[in-house]
Backbone as CSV, one residue per row, in Angstrom:
resi,resn,N_x,N_y,N_z,CA_x,CA_y,CA_z,C_x,C_y,C_z
1,MET,0.455,-1.100,-0.197,0.145,-0.211,-0.091,1.238,1.478,-0.158
2,SER,0.637,1.972,-1.082,1.220,3.792,-1.038,1.328,4.355,0.098
3,SER,1.906,4.988,0.701,1.637,6.093,2.012,0.059,7.031,2.005
4,ARG,0.574,7.051,0.781,-1.128,8.300,0.695,-2.690,7.315,1.062
5,PHE,-2.499,6.089,0.457,-3.724,5.413,0.497,-3.696,5.189,2.094
6,LYS,-2.976,4.429,2.627,-2.601,4.936,4.376,-3.342,5.979,4.746
7,SER,-2.702,7.237,4.452,-2.934,7.980,5.234,-4.318,8.021,4.883
8,TYR,-4.866,8.429,4.079,-6.247,8.813,3.958,-7.179,7.031,3.858
9,PHE,-6.890,6.248,4.498,-7.921,4.615,5.341,-7.697,4.881,6.947
10,VAL,-6.082,5.987,7.180,-6.119,6.437,8.887,-7.446,7.270,8.600
11,ASN,-6.920,8.259,8.026,-8.293,9.412,8.086,-9.911,9.024,8.356
12,ALA,-9.725,8.162,6.724,-11.319,7.658,7.231,-12.256,7.229,8.136
13,LEU,-10.962,6.782,8.944,-10.997,5.546,9.916,-11.440,7.138,11.026
14,THR,-10.497,7.404,11.463,-11.086,9.083,11.849,-12.718,9.569,12.062
15,PHE,-12.699,10.102,11.158,-13.946,9.878,10.446,-15.163,9.465,10.195
16,SER,-14.784,7.903,10.661,-16.050,7.511,10.554,-17.163,6.992,12.053
17,ARG,-16.156,8.127,12.864,-16.707,8.326,14.434,-18.058,9.412,13.919
18,VAL,-18.112,10.288,12.842,-18.914,10.706,12.816,-20.541,10.111,12.628
19,PRO,-20.320,9.141,11.504,-21.420,8.556,10.388,-22.206,6.837,12.208
20,LEU,-20.909,6.693,12.946,-21.180,5.680,13.450,-21.792,5.801,14.596
21,ILE,-21.714,7.369,15.307,-22.046,7.630,16.774,-23.597,8.520,15.946
22,PHE,-24.199,8.467,14.745,-25.239,9.895,14.710,-25.618,9.012,14.704
23,GLY,-25.228,6.917,14.261,-26.027,6.094,13.643,-26.940,4.867,15.453
24,PHE,-25.391,5.678,16.066,-26.401,5.074,17.789,-26.788,6.067,17.849
25,MET,-27.031,7.431,17.874,-28.038,7.684,18.610,-28.946,7.767,18.163
26,LEU,-29.194,7.346,17.035,-30.493,7.519,15.793,-31.428,6.013,16.681
27,CYS,-29.974,4.704,16.337,-31.277,3.145,17.120,-31.105,3.582,18.341
28,ALA,-30.557,4.661,18.964,-30.555,3.810,21.189,-32.341,5.239,20.538
29,VAL,-32.988,6.137,20.108,-34.245,6.461,20.345,-34.541,5.249,19.578
30,LEU,-34.429,5.249,18.374,-35.920,4.665,17.893,-35.642,2.845,18.725
31,ALA,-34.926,2.419,19.850,-35.036,1.611,20.141,-36.013,1.563,21.808
32,HIS,-35.387,2.617,22.007,-36.724,2.982,22.961,-38.480,3.482,22.550
33,ARG,-37.892,4.017,21.221,-38.870,4.743,21.180,-40.607,2.438,21.035
34,LEU,-39.847,2.014,19.976,-40.674,1.381,19.955,-40.050,-0.144,20.338
35,SER,-39.074,-0.191,20.955,-39.318,-1.326,22.118,-38.085,-2.342,22.033
36,SER,-37.795,-1.763,20.976,-36.997,-3.018,20.043,-35.815,-3.520,20.901
37,PRO,-35.213,-4.902,21.303,-33.666,-4.851,21.838,-33.032,-4.590,20.298
38,GLY,-33.363,-5.426,19.369,-32.667,-5.421,18.552,-31.493,-4.366,17.597
39,LEU,-32.716,-3.232,17.814,-32.708,-2.251,17.146,-31.128,-1.343,19.108
40,ALA,-31.650,-1.634,20.361,-30.292,-1.623,21.471,-29.306,-2.530,20.902
41,LEU,-29.597,-2.835,20.941,-27.693,-4.238,19.709,-27.092,-3.249,19.266
42,ALA,-28.064,-2.666,17.813,-27.569,-2.318,17.194,-26.814,-1.045,17.578
43,ALA,-28.085,-0.177,18.652,-27.001,1.203,19.051,-25.532,0.826,19.282
44,GLY,-25.879,-0.243,20.645,-24.264,-0.747,20.748,-23.303,-1.255,20.081
45,VAL,-23.260,-2.431,18.930,-22.893,-2.371,18.695,-22.358,-0.804,18.066
46,LEU,-22.543,-0.068,17.065,-21.799,1.380,16.798,-21.315,2.187,17.627
47,MET,-22.530,2.197,18.629,-21.447,2.765,20.012,-19.734,2.022,20.012
48,SER,-19.739,1.084,19.533,-18.907,0.154,20.139,-17.069,0.532,18.469
49,LEU,-17.896,-0.290,17.645,-17.079,0.414,16.428,-17.162,1.781,16.157
50,ALA,-17.882,2.324,16.487,-17.086,4.502,17.357,-15.428,4.286,18.203
51,GLY,-16.254,3.475,19.503,-14.418,3.441,20.883,-13.476,2.506,19.384
52,LEU,-13.723,1.564,18.291,-12.724,1.016,18.369,-11.946,1.498,17.385
53,SER,-12.634,2.528,16.711,-11.991,3.721,16.065,-10.813,3.839,16.375
54,ASP,-11.885,4.676,17.764,-10.859,5.680,18.700,-9.532,5.152,19.137
55,LEU,-9.173,3.686,19.362,-8.054,2.986,19.462,-6.926,2.584,18.387
56,PHE,-7.881,2.301,17.314,-7.043,1.917,16.739,-6.791,3.269,14.854
57,ASP,-7.315,4.268,15.266,-6.594,4.957,14.337,-5.107,5.824,14.022
58,GLY,-5.049,6.156,15.126,-4.300,6.325,15.857,-2.531,5.374,15.747
59,LYS,-3.055,4.215,16.349,-1.938,2.770,16.214,-1.792,3.137,15.081
60,LEU,-2.777,3.188,13.788,-2.441,2.575,12.463,-1.627,3.757,12.011
61,ALA,-1.377,4.466,12.132,-1.159,6.433,12.003,0.834,5.773,11.841
62,ARG,0.258,5.055,13.876,2.259,5.537,14.435,2.354,4.287,13.483
63,ARG,1.929,3.468,13.668,2.593,1.861,12.277,2.940,2.343,11.294
64,TRP,2.109,2.851,10.549,2.211,3.115,9.440,3.513,4.165,9.041
65,ARG,4.069,4.948,9.846,4.258,6.978,9.798,3.866,7.059,8.540
66,VAL,2.257,7.580,8.781,1.681,8.848,8.896,1.059,9.627,9.450
67,VAL,1.362,9.267,10.779,1.267,10.792,11.689,1.247,12.217,10.625
68,SER,0.059,12.853,10.843,0.038,14.351,10.256,-1.016,14.951,11.537
69,THR,0.088,16.431,11.048,-0.774,17.763,11.848,-2.082,17.424,11.728
70,PHE,-2.995,17.433,10.496,-4.092,17.057,9.905,-5.005,15.429,10.448
71,GLY,-4.221,14.932,10.868,-4.975,13.768,12.321,-5.093,14.232,13.223
72,LYS,-3.566,14.935,13.419,-3.776,15.173,15.247,-4.846,16.883,15.664
73,LEU,-5.302,16.714,14.588,-6.240,18.133,14.560,-7.802,17.179,14.373
74,ALA,-8.053,16.582,12.994,-9.265,15.816,13.162,-9.582,14.828,14.159
75,ASP,-8.452,13.948,14.828,-8.599,12.803,15.978,-9.488,13.566,17.669
76,PRO,-8.599,14.429,18.166,-9.422,15.330,19.346,-10.999,15.767,18.788
77,LEU,-11.209,16.296,17.327,-12.036,17.024,17.338,-13.006,15.606,17.224
78,MET,-12.858,14.822,16.705,-14.141,13.555,15.802,-14.556,12.754,17.769
79,ASP,-13.823,13.308,18.960,-13.724,12.401,19.797,-14.824,13.587,20.325
80,LYS,-14.367,14.989,20.640,-15.494,15.528,20.921,-16.823,16.165,20.330
81,VAL,-17.649,15.746,19.119,-18.492,15.103,18.794,-18.873,13.196,18.983
82,PHE,-18.127,12.678,19.734,-18.407,11.741,20.640,-19.526,11.689,21.204
83,PHE,-18.267,12.809,21.946,-18.620,13.468,22.757,-20.437,13.749,23.551
84,ILE,-20.533,14.967,22.337,-21.453,16.411,22.593,-22.624,15.183,21.836
85,VAL,-22.427,13.957,21.170,-23.568,13.291,19.959,-23.850,12.223,21.840
86,SER,-22.996,11.203,21.856,-23.471,10.028,22.871,-23.748,9.980,24.253
87,PHE,-23.497,11.721,25.333,-23.671,12.324,26.642,-25.313,12.114,26.894
88,PRO,-25.764,13.128,25.462,-26.859,13.671,25.770,-27.988,12.632,25.371
89,THR,-27.153,11.942,24.122,-28.094,10.851,23.980,-28.772,10.216,25.676
90,LEU,-27.592,9.681,25.971,-27.402,8.921,26.967,-29.064,9.410,28.467
91,LEU,-28.537,11.197,28.101,-29.327,12.100,29.160,-30.977,11.674,28.860
92,TRP,-30.867,11.675,27.244,-32.293,11.768,27.270,-33.063,10.856,27.382
93,LEU,-32.042,9.532,26.690,-32.729,8.164,27.335,-33.230,8.245,29.137
94,ILE,-32.705,8.602,29.342,-33.069,8.276,31.127,-34.329,9.604,31.576
95,GLY,-34.344,10.322,30.724,-35.158,11.283,31.338,-36.670,10.475,30.089
96,ALA,-36.100,9.859,29.572,-38.173,8.741,28.671,-38.048,7.540,29.140
97,GLN,-37.266,7.093,29.992,-37.376,5.741,30.481,-38.427,6.708,32.044
98,GLY,-38.255,8.032,32.660,-38.891,8.541,33.804,-38.793,7.412,34.935
99,ASP,-37.999,6.694,35.321,-38.209,5.784,36.836,-36.665,6.014,37.201
100,ASN,-36.723,7.320,36.800,-34.984,7.539,38.030,-35.079,9.276,37.403
101,PRO,-35.286,9.320,38.717,-34.948,11.553,37.639,-33.398,11.273,38.663
102,VAL,-33.221,10.979,39.456,-32.013,11.170,40.547,-30.427,11.103,39.730
103,HIS,-31.392,10.147,38.577,-29.681,9.343,37.486,-29.818,10.869,36.789
104,GLY,-30.757,11.553,36.114,-30.365,11.808,35.307,-30.193,13.615,35.550
105,VAL,-30.025,13.832,37.118,-29.850,15.022,37.152,-28.000,14.886,36.890
106,VAL,-28.072,13.696,37.882,-26.011,13.220,37.774,-25.661,13.130,36.354
107,MET,-26.701,12.370,35.305,-26.381,12.574,33.825,-26.182,14.136,33.557
108,LEU,-27.175,15.246,33.846,-26.757,16.074,33.229,-25.669,16.967,33.381
109,VAL,-25.383,16.400,34.937,-24.401,17.218,35.710,-22.492,16.680,35.233
110,PHE,-22.890,15.897,34.743,-21.727,14.658,33.976,-21.473,15.341,33.041
111,THR,-23.086,15.258,31.990,-22.565,16.590,30.356,-22.170,17.095,30.104
112,VAL,-22.054,17.583,31.601,-22.362,19.355,31.019,-20.172,19.563,32.094
113,LEU,-20.068,18.936,32.000,-19.193,19.232,32.911,-17.243,18.601,32.034
114,TYR,-18.374,17.659,30.996,-17.484,16.583,29.992,-17.203,18.663,28.850
115,ILE,-18.668,18.820,28.101,-17.959,19.822,27.339,-18.276,21.358,27.494
116,LEU,-18.001,20.876,28.854,-16.880,22.611,29.273,-15.689,22.711,29.795
117,ARG,-15.865,20.991,29.549,-13.548,20.975,30.513,-14.008,20.810,28.464
118,ASP,-13.986,20.612,27.477,-13.418,20.527,26.548,-13.236,22.054,25.755
119,GLN,-14.164,22.537,26.580,-14.430,23.970,25.214,-13.200,24.760,26.205
120,TRP,-12.996,24.178,27.839,-12.044,24.852,28.214,-10.722,24.960,27.567
121,VAL,-10.471,23.864,27.496,-9.139,23.496,27.384,-8.644,23.555,25.676
122,THR,-10.260,23.499,25.403,-9.726,24.122,23.817,-8.651,25.628,24.076
123,PHE,-9.856,26.134,24.895,-9.033,27.986,25.310,-8.340,27.444,25.025
124,LEU,-7.435,27.015,26.083,-6.263,27.156,27.083,-5.162,26.809,26.308
125,ARG,-5.292,25.734,24.846,-4.680,25.542,23.543,-4.782,26.242,23.452
126,ALA,-5.987,27.280,22.651,-5.476,28.188,21.381,-4.894,29.849,21.782
127,ILE,-5.222,29.953,23.140,-4.154,30.772,24.015,-2.174,30.525,24.021
128,ALA,-2.400,29.071,24.118,-0.664,29.016,24.398,-0.084,28.306,23.127
129,SER,-0.588,27.930,22.102,-0.592,28.190,20.613,0.161,29.306,20.462
130,SER,-0.842,30.825,20.480,-0.573,31.351,20.452,1.323,31.960,20.571
131,TYR,1.534,31.084,22.021,2.799,31.935,22.128,4.155,29.913,21.398
132,HIS,3.736,29.759,21.144,4.314,28.359,20.330,4.527,27.283,21.566
133,ALA,3.795,26.735,22.464,3.984,26.114,23.723,3.435,25.231,22.854
134,ASP,4.603,24.171,23.674,3.328,22.222,23.203,2.110,22.446,23.741
135,VAL,0.923,22.415,22.245,-0.405,22.141,22.459,-0.287,20.365,22.216
136,SER,0.343,19.258,22.932,-0.440,18.411,22.344,-0.934,18.259,23.788
137,ALA,-1.940,16.626,23.242,-2.247,16.128,24.602,-1.236,15.293,25.626
138,MET,-2.188,15.863,27.117,-1.362,15.464,27.903,-2.270,14.086,28.094
139,TRP,-0.792,12.837,29.084,-1.171,11.330,29.009,-3.184,11.562,29.543
140,LEU,-2.573,12.777,31.156,-4.098,12.336,31.449,-5.301,12.579,30.577
141,GLY,-5.592,13.741,29.653,-6.245,13.345,29.208,-6.579,12.894,27.592
142,LYS,-5.830,11.819,27.616,-5.771,10.736,26.529,-6.207,9.623,27.572
143,VAL,-5.951,8.930,28.771,-6.758,8.412,29.961,-8.564,9.190,30.010
144,ARG,-8.652,9.660,29.994,-10.000,10.073,29.743,-10.800,10.066,28.392
145,THR,-9.657,10.484,27.574,-10.590,10.275,26.524,-10.088,8.649,26.116
146,ALA,-9.737,7.493,26.153,-9.898,5.827,25.980,-10.868,5.878,27.202
147,LEU,-11.212,5.907,28.365,-12.151,5.903,29.261,-13.379,6.012,29.224
148,SER,-13.761,7.730,28.112,-15.160,7.241,27.654,-16.166,6.295,26.915
149,PHE,-15.122,5.822,26.730,-15.482,5.041,24.866,-16.299,4.152,25.879
150,PRO,-15.552,3.077,26.647,-15.883,1.885,27.004,-17.724,1.867,28.101
151,ALA,-17.324,3.585,28.516,-18.172,3.690,29.822,-19.128,4.524,29.177
152,ALA,-19.744,4.965,28.111,-20.566,5.031,27.678,-21.496,4.252,27.029
153,GLY,-20.430,2.839,26.422,-20.965,2.110,26.146,-21.828,1.319,28.132
154,CYS,-21.594,1.512,28.401,-21.671,0.640,29.757,-22.300,1.097,30.319
155,ILE,-23.003,2.383,30.525,-23.669,3.209,31.306,-24.429,2.466,29.757
156,TYR,-24.944,2.453,28.343,-26.327,2.608,27.515,-27.430,1.127,27.963
157,CYS,-25.329,0.266,28.255,-26.332,-1.021,27.789,-27.331,-1.484,29.132
158,TYR,-26.611,-0.508,30.652,-27.744,-0.960,31.955,-28.879,0.270,31.676
159,LEU,-28.586,1.099,30.963,-29.779,2.162,30.196,-31.266,1.267,28.941
160,ALA,-30.412,0.301,28.233,-31.258,-0.214,27.518,-31.767,-1.934,27.335
161,PHE,-31.131,-2.185,28.213,-31.466,-3.827,28.851,-31.577,-3.554,30.549
162,HIS,-31.548,-3.076,30.961,-31.984,-2.726,33.025,-33.654,-3.403,32.652
163,GLY,-33.892,-2.596,31.660,-35.751,-3.406,31.749,-35.963,-4.695,31.285
164,LEU,-34.925,-5.363,30.806,-35.444,-6.575,30.660,-35.125,-7.405,31.195
165,LEU,-34.494,-7.279,32.860,-34.304,-8.212,33.982,-35.162,-8.697,34.831
166,PRO,-35.947,-8.369,34.648,-37.792,-8.810,34.882,-38.189,-10.490,34.135
167,ASN,-37.296,-10.501,32.843,-37.347,-11.734,31.964,-36.597,-12.768,31.999
168,VAL,-35.533,-12.671,33.256,-34.433,-13.136,33.564,-34.274,-13.967,34.522
169,VAL,-34.369,-12.768,35.340,-35.007,-12.641,37.084,-36.630,-13.041,37.394
170,ALA,-36.821,-14.132,37.882,-38.162,-14.366,38.144,-38.708,-13.588,39.153
171,ASP,-37.832,-13.634,40.436,-37.910,-13.242,41.472,-38.079,-11.432,41.833
172,PRO,-39.262,-11.138,42.221,-39.122,-9.100,42.076,-38.652,-9.368,42.329
173,ALA,-38.222,-9.389,44.027,-36.956,-8.858,44.976,-35.375,-8.852,44.578
174,ALA,-34.966,-10.341,43.903,-33.824,-10.873,43.918,-33.536,-9.263,41.798
175,CYS,-34.746,-9.501,41.371,-34.879,-8.744,41.110,-34.479,-6.994,40.037
176,ALA,-34.979,-6.881,41.097,-35.197,-5.203,42.007,-33.484,-4.826,42.379
177,ALA,-32.654,-5.952,43.762,-31.909,-6.693,44.172,-30.442,-6.208,42.953
178,VAL,-30.500,-6.822,41.648,-30.011,-6.832,40.748,-29.625,-5.556,40.073
179,ASP,-30.975,-5.036,40.099,-30.911,-3.648,39.169,-30.259,-2.653,39.967
180,ARG,-30.551,-3.075,41.417,-29.585,-1.726,42.379,-28.656,-1.853,42.210
181,GLY,-27.910,-3.033,42.168,-26.992,-3.210,42.124,-26.554,-2.900,41.083
182,LEU,-26.191,-2.954,39.508,-25.650,-2.115,38.679,-25.880,-1.060,38.017
183,LEU,-26.803,-0.743,38.678,-27.717,0.995,38.657,-25.779,1.353,39.759
184,VAL,-25.941,1.194,40.356,-24.633,1.361,41.803,-23.241,1.535,40.872
185,ALA,-22.848,-0.017,40.089,-22.045,0.729,39.284,-21.726,1.989,38.430
186,VAL,-23.062,1.365,37.780,-22.908,2.968,36.710,-22.493,4.173,37.656
187,TYR,-23.186,4.347,38.515,-23.510,4.834,39.282,-21.705,5.703,39.682
188,ALA,-20.286,4.577,39.603,-19.911,4.373,40.252,-19.461,4.837,38.973
189,VAL,-19.761,4.694,37.793,-18.567,4.696,36.843,-18.453,6.354,36.654
190,GLU,-19.436,7.014,36.394,-20.049,8.327,35.965,-18.726,9.006,37.478
191,ALA,-18.824,8.610,38.374,-18.059,9.511,39.509,-16.818,9.152,39.714
192,PHE,-16.242,8.121,38.916,-15.315,7.652,38.144,-14.857,9.344,37.558
193,LEU,-15.370,8.655,36.613,-14.947,9.917,35.058,-15.578,11.642,35.404
194,THR,-15.918,12.109,36.259,-17.077,13.084,36.239,-15.065,13.543,37.080
195,ALA,-14.283,12.877,38.369,-13.697,13.646,39.342,-12.796,13.153,38.293
196,LEU,-12.510,12.328,37.124,-11.155,11.864,36.696,-10.786,13.501,35.733
197,ASN,-12.681,13.668,34.794,-12.533,14.635,34.244,-11.622,16.464,34.819
198,VAL,-12.789,16.630,36.004,-12.306,17.370,36.604,-10.906,17.457,37.031
199,TYR,-10.490,16.817,37.422,-8.544,17.050,37.716,-8.218,17.758,35.959
200,SER,-8.394,16.503,35.017,-8.236,16.936,33.742,-7.990,18.215,32.994
201,CYS,-9.179,18.396,33.719,-9.041,20.128,33.396,-8.299,20.454,34.267
202,LEU,-8.555,21.405,35.575,-7.624,21.711,36.306,-5.978,21.352,35.851
203,ALA,-5.984,20.291,35.405,-4.524,19.856,35.010,-4.018,20.402,33.692
204,TYR,-4.966,20.816,33.393,-4.206,21.568,31.859,-4.287,23.286,32.260
205,THR,-5.291,23.270,33.272,-5.047,25.256,33.946,-3.184,25.012,33.958
206,LYS,-3.090,25.082,34.886,-1.729,24.467,36.104,-0.625,25.095,34.851
207,VAL,-1.240,23.909,34.106,-0.121,23.869,32.619,-0.443,25.260,31.435
208,TYR,-1.257,25.279,31.564,-1.407,26.625,30.761,-1.413,27.721,30.672
209,TRP,-1.870,28.405,32.906,-1.522,29.100,32.318,-1.057,30.157,33.035
210,PRO,0.566,30.085,32.759,1.005,30.653,32.344,0.980,31.996,31.222
211,TYR,0.477,31.150,30.138,0.663,31.416,28.929,-0.893,32.312,28.947
212,MET,-2.424,31.709,30.114,-3.206,33.052,30.225,-3.029,34.276,30.324
213,VAL,-2.315,34.283,31.636,-1.793,35.743,32.020,-1.396,36.557,31.165
214,ARG,-0.094,36.208,30.584,0.743,36.393,29.776,-0.356,37.083,28.856
215,ALA,-1.185,36.684,27.137,-2.436,37.324,27.010,-3.205,38.159,27.806
216,ILE,-3.123,37.847,29.140,-4.150,38.590,29.716,-3.592,40.121,29.712
217,GLY,-2.257,39.928,30.243,-1.674,41.600,29.890,-0.612,42.107,29.188
218,ALA,-1.401,41.639,27.733,-0.383,42.050,26.543,-1.278,42.774,25.625
219,LYS,-0.557,43.808,25.375,-1.499,44.974,24.786,-1.496,45.292,23.279
């Protein structure tokens, strides 16, 4: 394969997150409206494929030596598209199910903090880049992004399929206990990622704050 073909393939893999995650949103909404486990499964598969595209595009770019400035800019943009589409979809699903308003509030805070963090870090990088600073992603940001894909998948699996528990666990008390346990696990995932999100935001702010001070004082 030529280097040009490899570069096109890697970039196509990066941009595939857009149709995949919008396909997830469509299938997730229709699955709820039509009470279709098949569509719910399709939504989960599409979200998984979107996560895999993030895992493999960078690896292939480095292995094939086609890392480019375009790819470095496109990859985080596609990650933002994933967050902006997937997390509000999960929030909508919680509201549409209407059986856990507390979880809705938790997911609302989670989603707002995620989106605000990304906008703030983008702003800080823009300021720092004007002073020719290194604005490459920090390891903490990479960990946050990498964990966000499986976390979103876990949250969706719970929301999409916990209603099927009575078909699996016949005893109502046992069914309720299993559902509570799964919900606690989902809360734990959301709490961990929220903490990681805030810590990541603070870490980027600490690194780029000197450039903010210089920019504010510039004439």
